Amino acid sequence: MANNEDLFKKIIAHAKEYGFIFQSSEIYDGLAAAYDYGQNGVELKNNIRQYWWKAMVQMHENIVGLDAAIFMHPTTWKASGHVDAFNDPMIDNKDSKKRYRADVLVEDHIAKIEGKIAKEITKAKKRFGDAFDEQQFVETNPRVVANMQKIEEIKNRLYPAMDNDDMAAIKQLIEDLAIACPVSGSRNWTDVRQFNLMFSTSMGSTAEGATEIFLRPETAQGIFVNFLNVQKTGRMKIPFGIAQTGKAFRNEIVARQFIFRMREFEQMEMQFFVRPGEEMKWYEYWKEQRMIWHLSMGIPAENYRFHDHDKLAHYANAATDVEFEFPIGFKELEGIHSRTDFDLKAHEEYSGKKLRYHDPELNESYVPYVIETSIGLDRQFLAVLSYAYTEEKLEDGSERVVMKIAPFLAPYKVAVFPLVKKDGLPEKALEIMDGIKSDFMCFYEEKDSIGKRYRRHDAIGTPYCVTVDHQTLEDNTVTIRERDTMKQERVAIDEISRIVTEKLSINK
Ligand code: GAP
């Protein structure tokens, strides 16, 4: 899947047309970076969430769940570092009034130079054919060498400026690179300022008694503050994990790219508590486990890659992103972080309460180290949608759009159609549907030609369509059509449940 804006636009339009995702408050012209999941979207989202829960909680005896409140005591965010350090540098263009993330403007500039290098390589490849040695070319071609040097110099200024919160240096870099606003084309910039990404609101009924509180920017802190509650009441022994799914909120400066970057989104996070010194072993374990989970959804390995971080956050001693090849390119889907004992120690310090574990084997108390796996549910949804979207030309010359979603994740598993709306076929179809709807999400449809109904369910991703015809009334058989192959089989009504169950099995 190449970087493909057109494909991305088609997927967004399809998601709306088929009830997966709508712009939030659309009748009021929408709210930026907030989206609603429609009748099919909510089913797919629930299925992905349940599959994650199953893989993390049900399949690991030493992982339990939690559902912490979104509102937390404000000191939580002081301890976690979010009040002081959860910032992005922002800059406004005075002519267009558009706001940008200053570091992203510089990174986009780097990407343009990288684009020039890639063009030189493609041209040279064509010129030299089989004899082309890319490495030698990159090391010796003067234009490429000069551009690589430029990138190096920019990075050598950007990263230290970011690390040192040196806003003036970032502004100077933008000016020196002559970066212009993509909208107005002007270089009339404000100063660069730090912008905290947390949303705040006030709790309490009177103005004097109100306290400023924050909407959580990650679910993880709800797990940390409950670490001892769960450990003690669940009699958990290290190593053990606590998993949680739920909404998180970030006032992103640049929120675009559909549900990839939103201001309200959902995370699925797990904190795994381990003995200090054993964290790297568990970090490697979770890297492997999480990749197995991704691949188990039927999306091939070439769509994923790890991106290990060179630059680590102050609390981490190892970190990687699982990147997925979205139509907008390879982007972060999940983060796996070795967070040391930073969070629990900070909460000990700010709360004055001990957050220690007594290890009966070592007969020693310590603050555990933590490996975190953190994935955005909406991003996983977008990954499933992007991979599933398929345009096909059929043998008869017609075309269809089919969502090749793994059957166990599909919003509906079976659609039941009477061939025609008379002769007792609707009644028979509804009777069949009544017999299987407690097993799977089923959809009854009698409007339009059978061909149109098949297309509609291809577009939603329904793996099986059952059609009731006149023969059904004679011998209690139906046709069952498989979405991807479009092959139809005649089967006994009693067999539908078994056939579908077998094909939906996650173990498969
Ligand atoms: N507790 C760690 C943490 O929150 P993160 O890398 O900031 O780490 C984890 O976020 C995941 O949450 C990301 O990999 C991404 O999938 C998702 N995510 C983060 N910000 C998001 C946003 N604005 N919109 C949608 N998903 C987002």
Coordinates of C-alpha atoms and ligand atoms in Angstrom, one line a residue:
M1 CA 0.0 0.0 0.0
A2 CA 1.8 3.1 -1.2
N3 CA 1.3 6.6 0.2
N4 CA -2.0 7.1 -1.5
E5 CA -4.1 10.1 -0.8
D6 CA -6.8 9.1 -3.3
L7 CA -7.2 5.7 -1.7
F8 CA -7.4 7.3 1.7
K9 CA -10.2 9.6 0.5
K10 CA -12.1 6.7 -0.9
I11 CA -11.9 4.8 2.4
I12 CA -13.1 7.8 4.3
A13 CA -16.1 8.2 1.9
H14 CA -16.8 4.5 2.1
A15 CA -16.7 4.6 5.9
K16 CA -19.4 7.3 5.9
E17 CA -21.6 5.8 3.1
Y18 CA -21.8 2.4 4.9
G19 CA -22.3 3.6 8.4
F20 CA -18.9 3.0 9.9
I21 CA -17.8 6.5 10.8
F22 CA -19.5 10.0 10.8
Q23 CA -18.1 13.4 11.5
S24 CA -19.1 14.4 15.0
S25 CA -22.0 16.9 15.1
E26 CA -22.2 16.9 11.3
I27 CA -25.4 18.9 11.2
Y28 CA -23.6 21.8 12.8
D29 CA -20.8 21.5 10.3
G30 CA -18.8 19.1 12.5
L31 CA -16.3 19.4 15.3
A32 CA -12.7 19.1 14.3
A33 CA -10.9 15.8 15.1
A34 CA -14.0 14.2 16.7
Y35 CA -15.8 11.3 15.1
D36 CA -18.8 9.1 15.8
Y37 CA -19.0 5.4 15.0
G38 CA -22.1 4.4 13.1
Q39 CA -24.2 1.2 13.2
N40 CA -21.5 -0.9 11.5
G41 CA -18.5 1.0 13.0
V42 CA -19.6 0.4 16.5
E43 CA -19.8 -3.4 15.9
L44 CA -16.4 -3.6 14.3
K45 CA -14.9 -1.4 17.1
N46 CA -16.5 -3.6 19.8
N47 CA -15.1 -6.7 18.1
I48 CA -11.6 -5.3 17.9
R49 CA -11.7 -4.3 21.6
Q50 CA -13.1 -7.7 22.6
Y51 CA -10.4 -9.4 20.6
W52 CA -7.7 -7.4 22.3
W53 CA -9.2 -8.1 25.7
K54 CA -9.4 -11.8 25.0
A55 CA -5.7 -11.9 23.9
M56 CA -4.5 -9.9 26.8
V57 CA -6.7 -10.9 29.8
Q58 CA -8.5 -14.1 28.9
M59 CA -5.3 -15.7 27.4
H60 CA -3.0 -14.6 30.3
E61 CA -3.7 -16.0 33.7
N62 CA -1.5 -13.3 35.2
I63 CA -3.3 -10.3 33.6
V64 CA -6.5 -8.9 35.0
G65 CA -8.7 -6.0 33.9
L66 CA -9.6 -2.6 35.3
D67 CA -12.0 0.2 34.4
A68 CA -10.8 3.4 36.1
A69 CA -12.6 6.7 36.0
I70 CA -11.7 9.3 33.3
F71 CA -11.6 12.0 36.0
M72 CA -8.6 11.6 38.4
H73 CA -7.2 13.6 41.2
P74 CA -5.3 16.5 39.6
T75 CA -2.1 15.6 41.4
T76 CA -2.0 12.4 39.3
W77 CA -1.0 14.5 36.3
K78 CA 1.6 16.5 38.3
A79 CA 3.2 13.2 39.4
S80 CA 3.1 11.7 35.9
G81 CA 4.8 14.7 34.4
H82 CA 1.8 15.7 32.2
V83 CA 1.2 19.1 33.8
D84 CA 4.8 20.2 33.2
A85 CA 5.9 18.3 30.2
F86 CA 3.0 17.1 28.0
N87 CA 3.5 19.9 25.6
D88 CA 4.0 20.4 21.9
P89 CA 5.7 23.5 20.5
M90 CA 3.2 25.5 18.4
I91 CA 3.5 28.4 16.0
D92 CA 0.9 30.5 14.2
N93 CA 1.1 32.1 10.8
K94 CA -0.1 35.7 11.1
D95 CA -1.6 35.9 7.6
S96 CA -3.5 32.6 7.3
K97 CA -4.2 32.4 11.1
K98 CA -3.4 28.7 10.8
R99 CA -1.7 27.0 13.8
Y100 CA 1.1 24.4 13.3
R101 CA 3.2 22.2 15.4
A102 CA 6.6 23.9 15.0
D103 CA 8.6 20.6 15.0
V104 CA 6.2 19.1 12.4
L105 CA 6.8 22.1 10.1
V106 CA 10.6 21.3 10.3
E107 CA 10.0 17.6 9.9
D108 CA 7.8 18.2 6.8
H109 CA 10.7 20.3 5.4
I110 CA 13.1 17.3 6.0
A111 CA 10.6 15.0 4.3
K112 CA 10.8 17.3 1.2
I113 CA 14.5 16.9 1.1
E114 CA 14.2 13.2 1.5
G115 CA 11.8 13.2 -1.4
K116 CA 14.5 14.9 -3.6
I117 CA 17.0 12.2 -2.6
A118 CA 14.5 9.5 -3.4
K119 CA 13.9 11.1 -6.9
E120 CA 17.7 11.2 -7.6
I121 CA 17.9 7.5 -6.7
T122 CA 15.0 6.5 -8.9
K123 CA 16.5 8.5 -11.8
A124 CA 19.9 6.9 -11.4
K125 CA 18.3 3.4 -11.1
K126 CA 16.7 3.9 -14.5
R127 CA 20.0 5.2 -16.0
F128 CA 22.3 2.4 -14.7
G129 CA 19.9 -0.5 -14.7
D130 CA 21.3 -3.8 -13.2
A131 CA 24.7 -2.2 -12.6
F132 CA 23.2 0.3 -10.1
D133 CA 24.8 0.2 -6.6
E134 CA 22.5 2.3 -4.4
Q135 CA 24.8 2.5 -1.5
Q136 CA 27.7 3.7 -3.6
F137 CA 25.5 6.2 -5.3
V138 CA 24.2 7.6 -2.1
E139 CA 27.7 8.0 -0.7
T140 CA 29.2 9.6 -3.7
N141 CA 26.6 11.6 -5.7
P142 CA 27.3 15.3 -4.8
R143 CA 23.6 16.4 -4.8
V144 CA 22.6 13.4 -2.6
V145 CA 25.5 13.9 -0.3
A146 CA 24.7 17.6 0.1
N147 CA 21.1 16.9 0.8
M148 CA 21.9 14.2 3.4
Q149 CA 24.2 16.7 5.0
K150 CA 21.5 19.3 5.1
I151 CA 19.1 16.8 6.9
E152 CA 21.8 16.0 9.4
E153 CA 22.4 19.7 10.2
I154 CA 18.6 20.3 10.6
K155 CA 18.2 17.3 12.9
N156 CA 21.3 18.4 14.9
R157 CA 19.5 21.7 15.6
L158 CA 15.9 20.5 16.0
Y159 CA 16.4 17.6 18.5
P160 CA 18.5 19.5 21.1
A161 CA 16.2 22.5 20.8
M162 CA 13.2 20.1 21.5
D163 CA 15.1 18.4 24.4
N164 CA 16.0 21.7 26.0
D165 CA 12.5 23.3 25.4
D166 CA 14.4 26.0 23.5
M167 CA 11.5 27.7 21.6
A168 CA 13.6 30.6 20.3
A169 CA 16.0 28.1 18.6
I170 CA 13.1 26.3 16.9
K171 CA 11.8 29.6 15.6
Q172 CA 15.3 30.5 14.4
L173 CA 15.5 27.2 12.6
I174 CA 12.1 27.8 10.8
E175 CA 13.3 31.2 9.7
D176 CA 16.7 30.0 8.6
L177 CA 15.1 27.2 6.5
A178 CA 12.7 29.8 5.0
I179 CA 9.7 27.6 5.8
A180 CA 6.5 29.2 4.5
C181 CA 2.9 28.6 5.6
P182 CA 1.4 26.0 3.2
V183 CA -1.9 28.0 3.2
S184 CA -0.8 31.7 2.9
G185 CA 2.7 31.1 1.5
S186 CA 4.0 33.7 3.8
R187 CA 6.8 33.5 6.4
N188 CA 5.1 35.9 8.8
W189 CA 5.3 33.7 11.9
T190 CA 4.5 34.3 15.6
D191 CA 7.0 33.1 18.2
V192 CA 7.0 29.4 19.1
R193 CA 5.2 28.6 22.4
Q194 CA 4.7 25.5 24.4
F195 CA 1.1 24.2 24.3
N196 CA -0.1 21.7 26.9
L197 CA -2.2 19.0 25.3
M198 CA -4.4 18.2 28.3
F199 CA -8.0 19.4 28.3
S200 CA -9.2 20.8 31.6
T201 CA -12.5 21.4 33.1
S202 CA -13.7 22.3 36.6
M203 CA -15.4 20.0 39.2
G204 CA -17.6 21.3 41.9
S205 CA -20.9 23.3 42.0
T206 CA -19.7 26.7 43.2
A207 CA -17.1 28.9 41.6
E208 CA -15.1 29.2 44.8
G209 CA -15.2 25.5 45.5
A210 CA -14.4 24.4 42.0
T211 CA -11.2 22.5 41.3
E212 CA -9.5 22.3 37.9
I213 CA -9.3 18.8 36.8
F214 CA -8.1 17.2 33.5
L215 CA -9.5 14.8 31.1
R216 CA -7.0 11.9 31.1
P217 CA -4.6 12.0 28.2
E218 CA -3.8 8.3 28.6
T219 CA -5.5 5.5 30.5
A220 CA -2.2 4.2 32.0
Q221 CA -2.2 6.4 35.1
G222 CA -5.5 4.9 36.2
I223 CA -3.6 1.6 36.3
F224 CA -0.6 2.9 38.2
V225 CA -2.7 4.5 41.0
N226 CA -4.6 1.2 41.4
F227 CA -1.5 -1.0 41.3
L228 CA -1.6 -2.0 45.0
N229 CA -5.4 -2.2 45.1
V230 CA -5.4 -4.8 42.3
Q231 CA -2.2 -6.6 43.5
K232 CA -3.6 -7.0 47.1
T233 CA -7.2 -7.8 46.3
G234 CA -6.3 -10.1 43.4
R235 CA -3.4 -11.7 45.3
M236 CA -1.3 -11.1 42.2
K237 CA 2.3 -12.3 42.1
I238 CA 4.9 -10.5 40.0
P239 CA 5.2 -10.7 37.0
F240 CA 1.6 -9.7 36.5
G241 CA -0.3 -7.2 34.3
I242 CA -3.3 -4.9 34.5
A243 CA -5.2 -4.2 31.3
Q244 CA -7.7 -1.4 30.5
T245 CA -9.5 0.1 27.6
G246 CA -11.1 3.5 27.5
K247 CA -11.3 7.1 26.2
A248 CA -8.3 9.5 26.3
F249 CA -8.3 13.1 25.3
R250 CA -5.6 15.3 23.8
N251 CA -5.9 18.8 22.5
E252 CA -3.8 18.0 19.4
I253 CA -2.5 21.1 17.6
V254 CA -2.5 19.3 14.3
A255 CA -5.4 16.9 14.2
R256 CA -6.0 15.7 10.7
Q257 CA -5.9 12.4 8.8
F258 CA -9.3 11.2 9.8
I259 CA -9.4 9.0 12.8
F260 CA -5.6 8.6 12.9
R261 CA -5.2 11.6 15.1
M262 CA -8.2 12.7 17.1
R263 CA -8.8 14.9 20.2
E264 CA -11.0 12.2 21.7
F265 CA -9.9 8.6 21.1
E266 CA -9.7 5.3 22.8
Q267 CA -6.7 3.4 24.1
M268 CA -6.1 -0.2 24.9
E269 CA -3.3 -0.3 27.4
M270 CA -1.6 -2.9 29.6
Q271 CA 1.0 -2.3 32.3
F272 CA 3.1 -5.4 33.1
F273 CA 4.8 -5.2 36.5
V274 CA 8.1 -7.0 36.7
R275 CA 11.2 -7.4 39.0
P276 CA 13.8 -4.6 38.5
G277 CA 16.5 -6.0 36.3
E278 CA 14.2 -8.3 34.4
E279 CA 12.5 -5.6 32.3
M280 CA 14.4 -6.2 29.1
K281 CA 13.4 -9.9 29.0
W282 CA 9.8 -8.9 29.3
Y283 CA 10.1 -6.0 26.9
E284 CA 11.3 -8.5 24.2
Y285 CA 8.5 -10.9 25.2
W286 CA 5.8 -8.2 24.7
K287 CA 7.3 -7.0 21.4
E288 CA 6.9 -10.6 20.1
Q289 CA 3.5 -11.2 21.6
R290 CA 2.0 -8.0 20.3
M291 CA 3.3 -8.7 16.8
I292 CA 1.7 -12.1 16.9
W293 CA -1.6 -10.4 17.9
H294 CA -1.4 -8.1 14.9
L295 CA -0.6 -10.8 12.4
S296 CA -3.4 -13.0 13.8
M297 CA -6.0 -10.6 12.2
G298 CA -5.1 -11.9 8.8
I299 CA -3.0 -8.8 7.7
P300 CA 0.3 -9.9 6.2
A301 CA 3.6 -9.1 7.9
E302 CA 4.9 -6.7 5.2
N303 CA 2.3 -4.2 6.4
Y304 CA 4.0 -3.9 9.8
R305 CA 7.4 -2.9 11.1
F306 CA 9.0 -2.0 14.4
H307 CA 10.5 1.4 14.8
D308 CA 12.9 1.3 17.8
H309 CA 13.3 4.7 19.4
D310 CA 16.8 6.2 19.5
K311 CA 15.6 9.2 21.6
L312 CA 14.0 7.9 24.8
A313 CA 11.6 9.7 27.0
H314 CA 13.1 10.5 30.4
Y315 CA 11.2 7.6 32.1
A316 CA 12.0 4.9 29.6
N317 CA 15.0 2.6 29.1
A318 CA 13.7 1.1 25.8
A319 CA 10.8 1.9 23.5
T320 CA 9.5 0.8 20.1
D321 CA 6.5 1.6 17.9
V322 CA 4.6 -1.0 15.9
E323 CA 4.1 0.9 12.7
F324 CA 1.4 0.0 10.1
E325 CA 1.4 0.9 6.5
F326 CA -1.7 3.1 6.3
P327 CA -2.6 4.7 2.9
I328 CA -0.8 7.8 4.3
G329 CA 2.4 5.7 4.8
F330 CA 4.0 3.8 7.6
K331 CA 2.8 5.3 10.9
E332 CA 2.7 4.5 14.6
L333 CA -0.1 2.1 15.6
E334 CA 1.1 0.9 19.0
G335 CA 3.8 1.8 21.5
I336 CA 5.7 -0.7 23.6
H337 CA 7.7 1.0 26.4
S338 CA 9.9 -0.1 29.2
R339 CA 8.9 2.6 31.6
T340 CA 11.2 1.6 34.5
D341 CA 9.8 2.4 38.0
F342 CA 9.3 6.1 37.0
D343 CA 5.5 6.3 37.4
L344 CA 5.1 4.2 40.6
K345 CA 7.9 6.1 42.3
A346 CA 6.5 9.5 41.2
H347 CA 3.1 8.5 42.7
E348 CA 4.8 7.3 45.9
E349 CA 6.5 10.7 46.2
Y350 CA 3.4 12.8 45.4
S351 CA 0.9 10.8 47.4
G352 CA 3.1 9.9 50.3
K353 CA 1.8 6.3 50.1
K354 CA 4.0 3.3 49.6
L355 CA 3.5 1.5 46.2
R356 CA 5.8 -1.4 46.9
Y357 CA 5.5 -5.1 46.3
H358 CA 6.8 -7.7 48.8
D359 CA 8.4 -10.4 46.7
P360 CA 8.0 -13.6 48.7
E361 CA 10.7 -15.5 46.7
L362 CA 13.3 -12.8 47.3
N363 CA 11.9 -11.8 50.7
E364 CA 12.4 -8.2 49.6
S365 CA 10.1 -5.2 48.9
Y366 CA 10.6 -3.1 45.8
V367 CA 8.9 -0.7 43.4
P368 CA 8.3 -2.9 40.3
Y369 CA 9.5 -2.0 36.8
V370 CA 6.8 -1.7 34.1
I371 CA 6.5 -2.8 30.5
E372 CA 3.6 -1.0 28.8
T373 CA 1.8 -1.9 25.6
S374 CA -0.4 0.9 24.4
I375 CA -2.5 0.8 21.2
G376 CA -5.0 3.2 19.9
L377 CA -8.3 1.4 19.2
D378 CA -9.3 3.9 16.5
R379 CA -5.9 3.5 14.8
Q380 CA -6.4 -0.3 14.9
F381 CA -9.8 0.3 13.4
L382 CA -8.3 2.4 10.6
A383 CA -5.7 -0.3 10.0
V384 CA -8.4 -3.0 9.6
L385 CA -10.5 -0.7 7.4
S386 CA -7.5 0.3 5.2
Y387 CA -6.4 -3.2 4.6
A388 CA -9.9 -4.6 4.1
Y389 CA -10.9 -2.0 1.4
T390 CA -10.7 -3.8 -1.9
E391 CA -12.0 -2.7 -5.4
E392 CA -12.5 -5.8 -7.6
K393 CA -13.4 -6.2 -11.3
L394 CA -15.5 -9.2 -11.7
E395 CA -15.6 -11.7 -14.6
D396 CA -18.8 -10.3 -16.0
G397 CA -17.2 -6.9 -16.2
S398 CA -19.0 -5.4 -13.2
E399 CA -17.2 -4.0 -10.2
R400 CA -17.6 -4.3 -6.5
V401 CA -16.1 -2.9 -3.4
V402 CA -15.6 -5.6 -0.8
M403 CA -14.4 -5.1 2.8
K404 CA -12.2 -8.1 3.4
I405 CA -12.4 -7.9 7.2
A406 CA -11.4 -11.0 9.1
P407 CA -14.7 -12.8 9.6
F408 CA -14.4 -12.9 13.4
L409 CA -14.2 -9.0 13.4
A410 CA -16.8 -8.3 10.8
P411 CA -19.8 -6.2 12.1
Y412 CA -22.4 -8.7 10.9
K413 CA -21.6 -12.4 10.4
V414 CA -24.6 -13.5 8.4
A415 CA -27.1 -11.7 6.2
V416 CA -30.4 -13.5 5.6
F417 CA -32.3 -12.8 2.4
P418 CA -35.6 -14.1 1.0
L419 CA -35.1 -14.4 -2.8
V420 CA -38.4 -12.6 -3.3
K421 CA -40.7 -10.7 -1.0
K422 CA -43.6 -13.2 -1.4
D423 CA -44.7 -16.9 -1.5
G424 CA -43.9 -17.2 2.2
L425 CA -40.1 -16.7 1.7
P426 CA -39.8 -13.7 4.0
E427 CA -41.5 -15.7 6.8
K428 CA -39.1 -18.6 6.3
A429 CA -36.1 -16.3 6.2
L430 CA -37.2 -14.6 9.5
E431 CA -37.7 -18.0 11.1
I432 CA -34.1 -19.0 10.1
M433 CA -32.8 -15.7 11.4
D434 CA -34.6 -16.3 14.7
G435 CA -32.8 -19.6 14.9
I436 CA -29.3 -18.2 14.6
K437 CA -29.4 -14.7 15.9
S438 CA -28.5 -15.6 19.4
D439 CA -25.2 -17.1 18.0
F440 CA -24.1 -14.3 15.8
M441 CA -24.9 -10.7 14.7
C442 CA -27.3 -11.3 11.8
F443 CA -29.0 -8.9 9.3
Y444 CA -32.3 -9.4 7.6
E445 CA -32.8 -7.8 4.2
E446 CA -35.5 -8.1 1.6
K447 CA -35.3 -4.8 -0.3
D448 CA -33.8 -4.6 -3.8
S449 CA -32.5 -7.4 -6.1
I450 CA -30.5 -10.2 -4.6
G451 CA -27.4 -8.9 -6.5
K452 CA -27.7 -5.4 -4.9
R453 CA -28.1 -7.0 -1.5
Y454 CA -24.9 -9.0 -2.0
R455 CA -23.0 -5.9 -3.0
R456 CA -24.3 -4.0 0.1
H457 CA -23.1 -6.7 2.4
D458 CA -19.7 -7.0 0.5
A459 CA -19.3 -3.3 1.2
I460 CA -20.0 -3.8 4.9
G461 CA -17.8 -6.9 5.1
T462 CA -20.5 -9.5 6.0
P463 CA -18.7 -12.9 5.5
Y464 CA -21.8 -15.0 4.8
C465 CA -25.1 -14.3 3.0
V466 CA -27.9 -16.9 3.3
T467 CA -30.6 -16.9 0.6
V468 CA -34.0 -18.5 1.1
D469 CA -35.6 -19.6 -2.2
H470 CA -38.6 -21.7 -3.3
Q471 CA -36.5 -24.9 -2.9
T472 CA -36.1 -24.0 0.8
L473 CA -39.8 -24.5 1.3
E474 CA -39.6 -28.0 -0.1
D475 CA -36.4 -29.4 1.4
N476 CA -35.2 -27.0 4.1
T477 CA -32.0 -26.1 2.3
V478 CA -30.6 -22.6 1.6
T479 CA -27.7 -21.2 -0.4
I480 CA -24.8 -19.8 1.6
R481 CA -22.5 -17.4 -0.2
E482 CA -19.0 -16.6 0.9
R483 CA -17.9 -13.0 0.7
D484 CA -14.4 -13.2 -0.7
T485 CA -14.8 -16.1 -3.2
M486 CA -18.5 -15.3 -3.9
K487 CA -18.9 -19.1 -4.1
Q488 CA -22.4 -20.4 -3.2
E489 CA -23.1 -23.7 -1.6
R490 CA -26.5 -25.4 -0.9
V491 CA -26.7 -26.5 2.7
A492 CA -29.3 -27.7 5.2
I493 CA -30.7 -25.0 7.4
D494 CA -29.6 -27.0 10.5
E495 CA -26.0 -26.8 9.2
I496 CA -25.8 -22.9 8.9
S497 CA -24.8 -22.4 12.5
R498 CA -22.1 -25.1 12.5
I499 CA -20.6 -23.8 9.2
V500 CA -20.5 -20.2 10.2
T501 CA -19.1 -21.0 13.7
E502 CA -16.3 -23.1 12.3
K503 CA -15.3 -20.3 9.8
L504 CA -15.5 -17.6 12.5
S505 CA -13.3 -19.4 15.0
I506 CA -10.5 -17.2 16.2
N507 CA -8.3 -20.3 16.7
K508 CA -8.3 -20.7 12.9
Ligands
GAP1 N1 0.5 5.4 27.8 C1 1.4 5.6 26.7 C2 0.8 6.4 25.7 O1 -0.2 7.0 25.8 P1 1.3 7.2 23.2 O2 2.3 6.7 22.3 O3 1.2 8.7 23.5 O4 1.6 6.4 24.6 C3 -0.3 5.3 22.6 O5 -0.1 6.7 22.8 C4 -1.2 5.0 21.4 O6 -2.4 5.8 21.5 C5 -0.6 5.4 20.1 O7 0.3 4.4 19.6 C6 -1.8 5.6 19.2 O8 -2.2 4.4 18.6 C7 -2.8 6.1 20.2 N2 -3.0 7.6 20.1 C8 -2.2 8.5 20.6 N3 -2.6 9.8 20.3 C9 -3.7 9.6 19.5 C10 -4.6 10.5 18.9 N4 -4.5 11.8 19.0 N5 -5.6 10.0 18.1 C11 -5.8 8.6 18.0 N6 -4.9 7.7 18.6 C12 -3.9 8.2 19.3

